[in-house]
RNA sequence: GGCGCGGUGGCGGAGUGGCUACGCAGAGGCCUGCAAAGCCUUGAACACCGGUUCGAUUCCGGUCCGCGCCUCCA
């Protein structure tokens, strides 16, 4: 029996996962605000929850997991981007959405089941805000609608912050339309040059948190299984989502399990758009294969902080080289069966312990190198590939992995030229003219081509 | 000030109350014409101080250090 254990931010403990509806899983992950290219900090939750998505599909069946990841396409940062560039908002958001989707695909992520956009769900948000006013949890003031935090007895359960502490810590002046310093906006007025929608409170736009409450409700129901995102969303975003959804629905529970990935750091500092120290996925892809970036991300457990370094990327590349190296030896062998190693599954079932899972990949790869019979080789190949598939890596043809042009280092040599030089060198070797054969090998090395002689053939790879 | 996370060998990074993480780098060896790749062997760690225990890197308490949240942020 496979038991998946997940760490729940709400309880700060690992628990055995049990779906609310037996045999089917609903998961909501906060997606990007689309005003700029994705940085690798944005990519971390996408990759982490993609692995969880794959794992859940493995356990419950491909069609049994409903994975919703929203796109925030109405936000003051987008308005700011519009004012900076003068471009139309729709131009900015649709271009950014396309870039995001393409970047995430190159990083080996599956598409979520649904990728709803906030602006397509304004009526649902308005409906929920009306409900909150009716239940006495929200009020209208100077064109704004605010959630009244004191109206909810157990506000702050997720972040374990209480209202008094929040007020003490508040570094921002309290807006005049707020009855309580902790209150937050559900709806705010838009000027004529800002995007807006008609509502019972005039033309305006939604506050930050309401879209996730409205869209999770729409696609997953009032209560669902897993809600994920980065640690920085715990407060205020997820706390406020809980407040909105629980009060509007009259339910005590919103998401059953809250999962949060740790920060991605650069030079020991949190990477974020506001600090300006971010590395975009685009830039990284100029120098590294998507799988390298992905494996680098998975080498650290998702709840730990991850310091992003070129050394880490080099290690990820080296690991992939060794996996593909093992696979290359058996490239012409059909895989025996897509069997998942038990040890590998055990690692992932324990709160998605990807470093432990990668260790198993190394063991499988080593076993594959040592395997002697065809049957053993085929079996290990199947296990390695199946494990890689669950992590979203090892999707390339091994020869292609080594031989395809790496934009990082242009060799200037075509495949044809390389093969001719290898042939010339092997002729020299047959003649025992090692001075010549070594000279050719050195020349190739100068162009970034490394040779590997085996008994039957000479393989090559680009550095 | 409040809340929270972390300090593991040269580096990255898991994990455990008593026994090998794993990878990279290093050393030695096998293989090779020589290499490369691969394989074998190998050295090296659990911030500090107390406590619990037969025994703690692992549990408890304290100290120091680093980081985050409390304000937009994955």
Short mmCIF file of C-alpha atoms (C1' of nucleotides) in Angstrom, two decimals:
data_model
loop_
_atom_site.label_atom_id
_atom_site.label_comp_id
_atom_site.label_asym_id
_atom_site.label_seq_id
_atom_site.Cartn_x
_atom_site.Cartn_y
_atom_site.Cartn_z
CA UNK A 1 0.00 0.00 0.00
CA UNK A 2 1.41 3.32 -1.01
CA UNK A 3 0.98 6.00 1.61
CA UNK A 4 1.77 9.54 0.59
CA UNK A 5 2.88 11.73 3.45
CA UNK A 6 2.73 15.49 3.03
CA UNK A 7 3.79 18.32 5.29
CA UNK A 8 0.90 20.60 6.11
CA UNK A 9 1.75 24.22 6.89
CA UNK A 10 -1.49 24.46 8.84
CA UNK A 11 -0.46 21.83 11.38
CA UNK A 12 3.31 22.10 10.83
CA UNK A 13 3.44 18.33 10.63
CA UNK A 14 3.60 15.54 8.11
CA UNK A 15 0.40 13.56 7.70
CA UNK A 16 -0.74 10.65 5.60
CA UNK A 17 -2.64 12.12 2.66
CA UNK A 18 -6.26 11.11 2.22
CA UNK A 19 -8.36 12.79 -0.47
CA UNK A 20 -11.69 14.26 0.58
CA UNK A 21 -13.35 12.41 -2.28
CA UNK A 22 -11.91 8.94 -2.33
CA UNK A 23 -9.93 8.21 -5.45
CA UNK A 24 -9.78 11.76 -6.79
CA UNK A 25 -7.64 14.74 -5.91
CA UNK A 26 -8.11 18.48 -6.25
CA UNK A 27 -5.09 20.74 -6.12
CA UNK A 28 -4.80 24.51 -6.47
CA UNK A 29 -1.48 26.28 -6.90
CA UNK A 30 -1.03 30.03 -7.08
CA UNK A 31 0.34 30.93 -10.49
CA UNK A 32 2.07 33.99 -11.85
CA UNK A 33 1.07 37.60 -12.10
CA UNK A 34 1.71 38.24 -15.75
CA UNK A 35 3.60 41.48 -16.17
CA UNK A 36 7.16 40.25 -16.76
CA UNK A 37 9.13 37.15 -17.74
CA UNK A 38 9.25 34.40 -15.15
CA UNK A 39 12.31 34.23 -12.93
CA UNK A 40 13.63 31.00 -11.53
CA UNK A 41 12.00 31.77 -8.19
CA UNK A 42 8.68 31.60 -10.02
CA UNK A 43 9.74 28.32 -11.54
CA UNK A 44 10.38 26.58 -8.22
CA UNK A 45 6.74 26.07 -7.16
CA UNK A 46 5.78 25.20 -10.73
CA UNK A 47 8.38 22.43 -10.84
CA UNK A 48 7.74 21.19 -7.30
CA UNK A 49 4.00 20.97 -7.73
CA UNK A 50 4.45 19.46 -11.17
CA UNK A 51 6.31 16.59 -9.52
CA UNK A 52 3.50 16.29 -6.99
CA UNK A 53 0.97 16.36 -9.84
CA UNK A 54 2.82 13.51 -11.58
CA UNK A 55 3.07 11.57 -8.34
CA UNK A 56 -0.63 11.97 -7.62
CA UNK A 57 -1.49 10.88 -11.16
CA UNK A 58 0.71 7.85 -10.65
CA UNK A 59 -1.11 6.95 -7.44
CA UNK A 60 -4.70 7.86 -8.30
CA UNK A 61 -4.72 7.64 -12.08
CA UNK A 62 -4.08 10.20 -14.77
CA UNK A 63 -7.62 11.45 -15.03
CA UNK A 64 -8.25 11.56 -11.31
CA UNK A 65 -6.19 14.61 -10.44
CA UNK A 66 -7.63 18.04 -11.01
CA UNK A 67 -4.76 20.51 -10.95
CA UNK A 68 -5.73 24.17 -11.12
CA UNK A 69 -3.08 26.84 -11.51
CA UNK A 70 -4.36 30.35 -11.95
CA UNK A 71 -3.03 33.26 -13.95
CA UNK A 72 -3.35 36.67 -12.35
CA UNK A 73 -3.97 39.06 -15.20
CA UNK A 74 -5.40 41.96 -13.25
CA UNK A 75 -3.08 43.60 -10.78
CA UNK A 76 -1.60 46.99 -9.99
CA UNK A 77 1.82 45.79 -11.12
CA UNK A 78 0.36 45.13 -14.54
CA UNK A 79 -1.12 48.61 -14.59
CA UNK A 80 2.30 49.96 -13.65
CA UNK A 81 3.88 48.00 -16.50
CA UNK A 82 1.34 49.48 -18.86
CA UNK A 83 2.19 52.97 -17.73
CA UNK A 84 5.90 52.27 -18.15
CA UNK A 85 5.72 50.84 -21.63
CA UNK A 86 2.59 52.46 -22.98
CA UNK A 87 1.48 49.11 -24.31
CA UNK A 88 -2.05 47.90 -24.05
CA UNK A 89 -2.70 45.74 -21.00
CA UNK A 90 -3.94 42.84 -23.11
CA UNK A 91 -0.78 42.96 -25.17
CA UNK A 92 1.35 42.77 -22.05
CA UNK A 93 -0.62 40.00 -20.40
CA UNK A 94 -1.12 37.80 -23.41
CA UNK A 95 2.54 38.05 -24.40
CA UNK A 96 3.63 37.29 -20.83
CA UNK A 97 1.25 34.36 -20.55
CA UNK A 98 2.61 32.84 -23.76
CA UNK A 99 6.18 33.31 -22.55
CA UNK A 100 5.37 31.79 -19.18
CA UNK A 101 3.69 28.75 -20.70
CA UNK A 102 6.53 28.20 -23.12
CA UNK A 103 9.20 28.60 -20.40
CA UNK A 104 7.42 26.17 -18.11
CA UNK A 105 7.12 23.66 -20.91
CA UNK A 106 10.84 23.82 -21.65
CA UNK A 107 11.45 23.14 -17.97
CA UNK A 108 9.56 19.89 -18.41
CA UNK A 109 6.32 20.78 -16.68
CA UNK A 110 3.01 19.25 -17.68
CA UNK A 111 0.17 21.62 -18.30
CA UNK A 112 -2.19 21.90 -15.35
CA UNK A 113 -5.70 20.55 -15.83
CA UNK A 114 -7.06 24.09 -15.88
CA UNK A 115 -5.27 27.41 -16.08
CA UNK A 116 -7.99 29.94 -15.30
CA UNK A 117 -7.45 33.66 -15.71
CA UNK A 118 -8.70 36.12 -13.13
CA UNK A 119 -10.36 38.44 -15.65
CA UNK A 120 -12.56 35.59 -16.87
CA UNK A 121 -14.01 35.18 -13.38
CA UNK A 122 -15.02 38.66 -12.31
CA UNK A 123 -18.73 37.70 -11.86
CA UNK A 124 -17.77 34.87 -9.52
CA UNK A 125 -15.66 37.26 -7.48
CA UNK A 126 -18.45 39.83 -7.28
CA UNK A 127 -20.83 37.13 -6.15
CA UNK A 128 -18.51 36.07 -3.39
CA UNK A 129 -17.97 39.64 -2.23
CA UNK A 130 -21.73 40.17 -2.09
CA UNK A 131 -21.98 37.07 0.05
CA UNK A 132 -19.34 38.38 2.40
CA UNK A 133 -21.21 41.65 2.80
CA UNK A 134 -24.39 39.70 3.56
CA UNK A 135 -22.70 37.56 6.18
CA UNK A 136 -21.35 40.69 7.84
CA UNK A 137 -17.73 39.89 7.09
CA UNK A 138 -17.25 42.74 4.64
CA UNK A 139 -18.29 46.37 4.29
CA UNK A 140 -18.32 49.09 1.68
CA UNK A 141 -16.48 52.33 2.39
CA UNK A 142 -15.51 55.13 -0.01
CA UNK A 143 -15.94 52.95 -3.08
CA UNK A 144 -13.86 50.15 -1.56
CA UNK A 145 -15.11 46.88 -0.24
CA UNK A 146 -13.02 45.48 2.58
CA UNK A 147 -12.94 42.26 4.48
CA UNK A 148 -13.34 42.99 8.17
CA UNK A 149 -10.77 40.84 9.90
CA UNK A 150 -12.21 41.14 13.45
CA UNK A 151 -15.40 39.56 12.11
CA UNK A 152 -13.62 36.25 11.85
CA UNK A 153 -12.87 34.67 15.20
CA UNK A 154 -10.01 32.43 14.20
CA UNK A 155 -8.30 34.60 11.62
CA UNK A 156 -4.57 33.88 11.44
CA UNK A 157 -4.64 30.12 11.92
CA UNK A 158 -2.40 29.34 8.97
CA UNK A 159 0.34 31.89 9.57
CA UNK A 160 -0.08 31.79 13.33
CA UNK A 161 -0.16 35.53 13.45
CA UNK A 162 -2.78 37.29 15.50
CA UNK A 163 -4.40 40.60 14.76
CA UNK A 164 -2.76 42.52 17.59
CA UNK A 165 0.68 41.42 16.50
CA UNK A 166 -0.06 42.36 12.95
CA UNK A 167 -1.03 45.84 13.97
CA UNK A 168 2.09 46.24 16.07
CA UNK A 169 4.25 45.09 13.20
CA UNK A 170 2.46 47.12 10.57
CA UNK A 171 4.81 49.53 8.85
CA UNK A 172 2.23 51.06 6.60
CA UNK A 173 -0.24 53.80 7.31
CA UNK A 174 -3.75 52.51 7.61
CA UNK A 175 -5.93 53.55 4.69
CA UNK A 176 -8.83 55.80 5.75
CA UNK A 177 -11.46 53.46 4.35
CA UNK A 178 -10.38 50.59 6.59
CA UNK A 179 -12.28 50.07 9.83
CA UNK A 180 -9.52 47.94 11.23
CA UNK A 181 -5.83 48.10 10.35
CA UNK A 182 -5.82 44.41 9.46
CA UNK A 183 -8.73 44.70 7.03
CA UNK A 184 -7.91 43.97 3.41
CA UNK A 185 -9.40 44.94 0.09
CA UNK A 186 -11.90 42.81 -1.79
CA UNK A 187 -12.83 45.40 -4.40
CA UNK A 188 -11.41 48.78 -5.26
CA UNK A 189 -12.50 51.57 -7.57
CA UNK A 190 -10.81 52.08 -10.94
CA UNK A 191 -10.21 55.40 -12.59
CA UNK A 192 -11.22 55.71 -16.24
CA UNK A 193 -7.71 54.87 -17.45
CA UNK A 194 -7.49 51.76 -15.30
CA UNK A 195 -9.02 48.40 -16.14
CA UNK A 196 -12.37 48.03 -14.44
CA UNK A 197 -15.63 46.14 -14.37
CA UNK A 198 -19.09 47.25 -13.36
CA UNK A 199 -20.14 46.08 -9.94
CA UNK A 200 -22.71 46.90 -7.25
CA UNK A 201 -20.02 49.22 -5.83
CA UNK A 202 -19.29 51.04 -9.06
CA UNK A 203 -16.68 50.46 -11.72
CA UNK A 204 -13.65 48.83 -10.18
CA UNK A 205 -11.40 45.82 -9.96
CA UNK A 206 -10.83 43.00 -7.52
CA UNK A 207 -8.34 42.96 -4.68
CA UNK A 208 -5.47 40.54 -4.79
CA UNK A 209 -6.83 37.59 -2.84
CA UNK A 210 -10.41 37.19 -4.00
CA UNK A 211 -9.58 35.64 -7.38
CA UNK A 212 -8.08 32.52 -5.83
CA UNK A 213 -11.06 32.06 -3.54
CA UNK A 214 -13.47 32.48 -6.42
CA UNK A 215 -11.62 30.29 -8.91
CA UNK A 216 -10.80 27.46 -6.53
CA UNK A 217 -14.46 27.45 -5.58
CA UNK A 218 -15.44 27.35 -9.25
CA UNK A 219 -13.20 24.45 -10.27
CA UNK A 220 -12.57 22.48 -7.09
CA UNK A 221 -15.54 23.19 -4.86
CA UNK A 222 -15.89 24.67 -1.41
CA UNK A 223 -13.33 22.38 0.20
CA UNK A 224 -10.58 20.60 -1.64
CA UNK A 225 -7.38 18.70 -0.97
CA UNK A 226 -4.21 20.63 -1.59
CA UNK A 227 -3.41 24.30 -1.90
CA UNK A 228 0.16 25.24 -2.73
CA UNK A 229 2.48 28.11 -3.40
CA UNK A 230 5.62 29.81 -2.21
CA UNK A 231 6.29 30.44 1.45
CA UNK A 232 5.88 34.15 0.98
CA UNK A 233 2.22 33.60 0.18
CA UNK A 234 1.38 32.19 3.61
CA UNK A 235 0.76 35.70 4.81
CA UNK A 236 -1.18 37.61 3.81
CA UNK A 237 -2.37 35.92 0.62
CA UNK A 238 -3.31 32.46 1.81
CA UNK A 239 -4.49 33.65 5.20
CA UNK A 240 -6.87 36.01 3.45
CA UNK A 241 -8.04 33.38 1.00
CA UNK A 242 -8.99 31.23 3.96
CA UNK A 243 -10.85 34.12 5.55
CA UNK A 244 -12.80 34.91 2.38
CA UNK A 245 -13.65 31.35 1.47
CA UNK A 246 -14.53 30.09 4.92
CA UNK A 247 -16.71 33.11 5.74
CA UNK A 248 -18.45 33.21 2.37
CA UNK A 249 -19.10 29.49 2.35
CA UNK A 250 -19.87 29.11 6.02
CA UNK A 251 -17.34 26.32 6.21
CA UNK A 252 -14.55 25.82 8.68
CA UNK A 253 -12.21 24.24 6.15
CA UNK A 254 -11.07 25.59 2.82
CA UNK A 255 -8.08 23.57 1.64
CA UNK A 256 -7.27 20.47 3.63
CA UNK A 257 -3.52 20.66 3.15
CA UNK A 258 -1.41 23.76 2.65
CA UNK A 259 1.96 23.22 1.06
CA UNK A 260 4.64 25.86 0.68
CA UNK A 261 7.99 25.70 -1.02
CA UNK A 262 11.03 27.45 0.43
CA UNK A 263 12.61 30.49 -1.13
CA UNK A 264 15.10 30.53 -3.86
CA UNK A 265 18.15 32.51 -2.83
CA UNK A 266 20.84 34.23 -4.82
CA UNK A 267 24.04 35.03 -2.97
CA UNK A 268 22.33 34.23 0.28
CA UNK A 269 19.50 36.68 -0.34
CA UNK A 270 15.94 35.91 -1.23
CA UNK A 271 15.44 36.41 -4.91
CA UNK A 272 12.45 38.51 -5.73
CA UNK A 273 11.29 40.99 -8.24
CA UNK A 274 11.20 43.71 -5.65
CA UNK A 275 14.88 43.21 -4.80
CA UNK A 276 15.79 43.23 -8.47
CA UNK A 277 18.22 40.33 -8.07
CA UNK A 278 16.33 37.93 -10.23
CA UNK A 279 17.47 35.60 -12.97
CA UNK A 280 14.90 34.90 -15.65
CA UNK A 281 14.24 31.43 -16.94
CA UNK A 282 14.77 32.79 -20.45
CA UNK A 283 18.33 33.91 -19.72
CA UNK A 284 19.17 30.64 -18.05
CA UNK A 285 17.89 28.66 -21.00
CA UNK A 286 20.49 30.34 -23.20
CA UNK A 287 23.19 28.47 -21.32
CA UNK A 288 21.52 25.43 -19.80
CA UNK A 289 19.21 22.69 -20.93
CA UNK A 290 15.75 22.78 -19.35
CA UNK A 291 16.38 19.41 -17.72
CA UNK A 292 19.55 20.74 -16.10
CA UNK A 293 17.65 23.62 -14.55
CA UNK A 294 14.91 21.28 -13.45
CA UNK A 295 17.24 18.75 -11.84
CA UNK A 296 19.14 21.55 -10.12
CA UNK A 297 15.85 22.66 -8.63
CA UNK A 298 15.00 19.15 -7.44
CA UNK A 299 18.38 18.48 -5.83
CA UNK A 300 17.20 20.40 -2.78
CA UNK A 301 14.11 19.39 -0.82
CA UNK A 302 11.23 21.71 -1.65
CA UNK A 303 10.79 23.08 1.85
CA UNK A 304 14.44 24.04 2.22
CA UNK A 305 15.83 27.32 1.03
CA UNK A 306 17.69 26.83 -2.24
CA UNK A 307 20.76 28.87 -3.03
CA UNK A 308 20.98 29.17 -6.80
CA UNK A 309 24.57 28.86 -8.05
CA UNK A 310 26.40 27.96 -11.23
CA UNK A 311 28.09 25.22 -9.23
CA UNK A 312 24.68 23.68 -8.56
CA UNK A 313 23.86 23.81 -12.25
CA UNK A 314 27.19 22.19 -13.09
CA UNK A 315 26.41 19.36 -10.68
CA UNK A 316 22.97 18.88 -12.17
CA UNK A 317 24.51 18.74 -15.65
CA UNK A 318 27.09 16.23 -14.48
CA UNK A 319 24.40 14.02 -12.97
CA UNK A 320 22.35 14.11 -16.15
CA UNK A 321 25.47 13.30 -18.17
CA UNK A 322 26.01 10.21 -16.09
CA UNK A 323 22.36 9.10 -16.39
CA UNK A 324 22.37 9.65 -20.12
CA UNK A 325 25.76 8.01 -20.34
CA UNK A 326 24.35 4.86 -18.83
CA UNK A 327 21.30 5.03 -21.08
CA UNK A 328 23.44 5.61 -24.14
CA UNK A 329 25.11 2.24 -23.69
CA UNK A 330 21.74 0.54 -23.97
CA UNK A 331 20.17 2.88 -26.47
CA UNK A 332 19.39 0.13 -28.95
CA UNK A 333 17.93 -2.13 -26.29
CA UNK A 334 14.19 -2.05 -25.75
CA UNK A 335 13.33 -1.29 -22.17
CA UNK A 336 11.98 -4.26 -20.33
CA UNK A 337 9.10 -2.63 -18.54
CA UNK A 338 8.18 0.76 -17.11
CA UNK A 339 8.67 -0.33 -13.54
CA UNK A 340 9.06 2.14 -10.72
CA UNK A 341 11.74 1.32 -8.21
CA UNK A 342 10.27 0.79 -4.76
CA UNK A 343 13.03 2.76 -3.09
CA UNK A 344 12.43 5.62 -5.47
CA UNK A 345 8.73 5.71 -4.71
CA UNK A 346 9.36 5.51 -1.00
CA UNK A 347 11.47 8.64 -1.25
CA UNK A 348 8.86 10.61 -3.15
CA UNK A 349 6.01 9.39 -0.97
CA UNK A 350 7.81 10.86 2.01
CA UNK A 351 6.83 14.48 1.45
CA UNK A 352 8.38 14.53 -2.03
CA UNK A 353 11.93 13.86 -0.95
CA UNK A 354 13.49 14.53 -4.34
CA UNK A 355 17.15 14.52 -3.16
CA UNK A 356 16.59 11.01 -1.82
CA UNK A 357 14.86 10.06 -5.08
CA UNK A 358 17.79 11.37 -7.11
CA UNK A 359 20.10 9.21 -5.03
CA UNK A 360 18.12 6.21 -6.27
CA UNK A 361 18.56 7.42 -9.83
CA UNK A 362 22.31 7.37 -9.29
CA UNK A 363 22.11 3.85 -7.92
CA UNK A 364 20.01 2.66 -10.85
CA UNK A 365 22.40 4.30 -13.25
CA UNK A 366 25.37 2.60 -11.60
CA UNK A 367 23.59 -0.76 -11.64
CA UNK A 368 22.81 -0.27 -15.30
CA UNK A 369 26.48 0.36 -16.06
CA UNK A 370 27.38 -2.85 -14.27
CA UNK A 371 24.58 -5.02 -15.62
CA UNK A 372 25.75 -7.90 -17.78
CA UNK A 373 22.71 -9.64 -19.16
CA UNK A 374 20.38 -8.12 -21.70
CA UNK A 375 17.46 -8.80 -19.46
CA UNK A 376 18.99 -7.01 -16.49
CA UNK A 377 19.96 -4.08 -18.69
CA UNK A 378 16.49 -3.77 -20.17
CA UNK A 379 14.93 -3.95 -16.75
CA UNK A 380 17.20 -1.31 -15.25
CA UNK A 381 16.75 0.92 -18.25
CA UNK A 382 13.02 0.74 -17.72
CA UNK A 383 13.37 1.56 -14.05
CA UNK A 384 15.67 4.49 -14.67
CA UNK A 385 13.43 5.93 -17.36
CA UNK A 386 10.28 5.44 -15.32
CA UNK A 387 11.84 7.22 -12.36
CA UNK A 388 13.10 10.00 -14.58
CA UNK A 389 9.67 10.37 -16.11
CA UNK A 390 8.08 10.88 -12.71
CA UNK A 391 10.56 13.65 -12.01
CA UNK A 392 10.09 15.08 -15.48
CA UNK A 393 13.63 14.41 -16.70
CA UNK A 394 15.45 11.97 -19.03
CA UNK A 395 13.08 12.79 -21.86
CA UNK A 396 15.83 13.18 -24.45
CA UNK A 397 17.36 10.61 -26.72
CA UNK A 398 20.77 9.91 -25.12
CA UNK A 399 22.73 10.50 -28.31
CA UNK A 400 20.88 13.72 -28.84
CA UNK A 401 21.65 14.77 -25.28
CA UNK A 402 25.37 14.50 -25.92
CA UNK A 403 25.58 15.44 -29.56
CA UNK A 404 23.15 18.30 -29.96
CA UNK A 405 24.61 21.75 -30.29
CA UNK A 406 24.92 23.42 -26.92
CA UNK A 407 24.45 27.12 -27.32
CA UNK A 408 26.77 27.59 -24.39
CA UNK A 409 29.77 26.53 -26.38
CA UNK A 410 29.73 26.63 -30.15
CA UNK A 411 32.12 24.12 -31.58
CA UNK A 412 31.73 25.29 -35.13
CA UNK A 413 31.93 21.70 -36.30
CA UNK A 414 29.08 19.92 -38.00
CA UNK A 415 28.18 16.36 -37.23
CA UNK A 416 29.47 15.40 -40.63
CA UNK A 417 32.87 17.00 -40.06
CA UNK A 418 33.13 15.36 -36.67
CA UNK A 419 32.37 11.92 -38.08
CA UNK A 420 34.97 12.37 -40.81
CA UNK A 421 37.62 13.30 -38.27
CA UNK A 422 36.71 10.34 -36.11
CA UNK A 423 37.01 8.05 -39.12
CA UNK A 424 40.43 9.49 -39.96
CA UNK A 425 41.54 9.04 -36.38
CA UNK A 426 40.37 5.46 -36.22
CA UNK A 427 42.23 4.71 -39.44
CA UNK A 428 45.35 6.15 -37.85
CA UNK A 429 44.76 4.04 -34.76
CA UNK A 430 44.46 0.93 -36.92
CA UNK A 431 47.83 1.83 -38.40
CA UNK A 432 49.19 2.34 -34.89
CA UNK A 433 49.90 5.92 -35.87
CA UNK A 434 49.08 7.23 -32.43
CA UNK A 435 50.82 10.53 -32.95
CA UNK A 436 48.33 11.36 -35.68
CA UNK A 437 45.31 9.91 -33.89
CA UNK A 438 46.12 11.88 -30.73
CA UNK A 439 46.58 15.00 -32.79
CA UNK A 440 43.11 14.61 -34.29
CA UNK A 441 41.64 13.97 -30.86
CA UNK A 442 43.28 17.11 -29.52
CA UNK A 443 41.96 19.13 -32.40
CA UNK A 444 38.47 17.89 -31.70
CA UNK A 445 38.88 18.70 -28.04
CA UNK A 446 39.84 22.23 -28.98
CA UNK A 447 36.45 22.45 -30.66
CA UNK A 448 34.72 21.14 -27.56
CA UNK A 449 34.32 17.58 -28.78
CA UNK A 450 35.27 14.74 -26.43
CA UNK A 451 35.74 11.21 -27.74
CA UNK A 452 34.94 7.98 -25.99
CA UNK A 453 36.38 4.83 -27.51
CA UNK A 454 34.59 1.60 -26.83
CA UNK A 455 35.38 -1.83 -28.22
CA UNK A 456 33.10 -1.47 -31.19
CA UNK A 457 32.57 2.22 -31.83
CA UNK A 458 33.84 5.67 -30.97
CA UNK A 459 31.20 7.88 -29.38
CA UNK A 460 31.52 11.61 -29.04
CA UNK A 461 29.93 14.37 -27.05
CA UNK A 462 29.98 18.09 -26.89
CA UNK A 463 31.39 19.62 -23.73
"C1'" G B 1 9.11 43.71 19.22
"C1'" G B 2 6.02 39.19 17.50
"C1'" C B 3 6.06 34.65 14.47
"C1'" G B 4 8.99 31.05 11.83
"C1'" C B 5 13.18 28.44 9.38
"C1'" G B 6 18.13 26.83 9.27
"C1'" G B 7 23.44 25.88 10.95
"C1'" U B 8 26.00 18.35 8.45
"C1'" G B 9 32.80 16.32 5.60
"C1'" G B 10 36.62 20.90 0.47
"C1'" C B 11 31.59 22.01 -1.99
"C1'" G B 12 26.24 20.74 -2.80
"C1'" G B 13 22.80 18.06 0.04
"C1'" A B 14 19.59 13.85 2.49
"C1'" G B 15 18.85 11.18 6.81
"C1'" U B 16 18.97 8.60 11.50
"C1'" G B 17 18.80 7.59 18.98
"C1'" G B 18 23.67 2.83 18.31
"C1'" C B 19 25.41 0.60 11.63
"C1'" U B 20 27.18 3.44 4.22
"C1'" A B 21 23.47 8.83 2.36
"C1'" C B 22 24.11 10.30 -2.52
"C1'" G B 23 26.59 13.60 -6.00
"C1'" C B 24 30.84 16.78 -7.25
"C1'" A B 25 35.95 17.51 -6.10
"C1'" G B 26 40.61 14.59 -3.91
"C1'" A B 27 43.73 9.96 -3.43
"C1'" G B 28 44.88 4.83 -5.12
"C1'" G B 29 43.67 0.92 -8.52
"C1'" C B 30 41.25 -1.79 -12.87
"C1'" C B 31 40.14 -1.01 -18.00
"C1'" U B 32 42.63 1.76 -22.37
"C1'" G B 33 48.15 2.21 -27.21
"C1'" C B 34 47.27 6.78 -24.30
"C1'" A B 35 42.83 9.16 -22.98
"C1'" A B 36 37.55 9.69 -22.05
"C1'" A B 37 33.57 7.09 -20.01
"C1'" G B 38 32.73 3.23 -16.65
"C1'" C B 39 33.98 0.07 -12.47
"C1'" C B 40 36.52 -0.95 -7.58
"C1'" U B 41 38.81 1.00 -3.11
"C1'" U B 42 39.54 5.21 0.00
"C1'" G B 43 40.18 9.71 3.52
"C1'" A B 44 36.84 13.46 5.45
"C1'" A B 45 30.99 15.97 9.03
"C1'" C B 46 27.11 16.54 11.94
"C1'" A B 47 27.76 25.30 15.18
"C1'" C B 48 28.54 25.76 20.80
"C1'" C B 49 27.14 24.47 26.00
"C1'" G B 50 24.26 21.67 29.24
"C1'" G B 51 20.36 17.72 30.07
"C1'" U B 52 17.74 12.89 29.15
"C1'" U B 53 19.96 8.00 27.77
"C1'" C B 54 23.81 2.22 28.44
"C1'" G B 55 24.62 5.38 24.00
"C1'" A B 56 22.86 11.57 20.57
"C1'" U B 57 24.63 14.55 14.78
"C1'" U B 58 19.51 12.65 15.64
"C1'" C B 59 15.25 14.04 21.62
"C1'" C B 60 14.90 18.42 25.46
"C1'" G B 61 16.77 23.32 27.26
"C1'" G B 62 20.03 27.38 26.57
"C1'" U B 63 23.93 30.28 23.72
"C1'" C B 64 25.93 32.13 19.26
"C1'" C B 65 25.43 32.86 14.01
"C1'" G B 66 22.61 33.24 9.30
"C1'" C B 67 17.90 33.88 6.90
"C1'" G B 68 12.68 34.85 6.21
"C1'" C B 69 7.64 36.75 7.36
"C1'" C B 70 4.86 40.69 9.98
"C1'" U B 71 4.33 45.72 3.39
"C1'" C B 72 3.78 43.97 -3.18
"C1'" C B 73 6.41 39.14 -4.03
"C1'" A B 74 6.75 32.05 -5.89
#
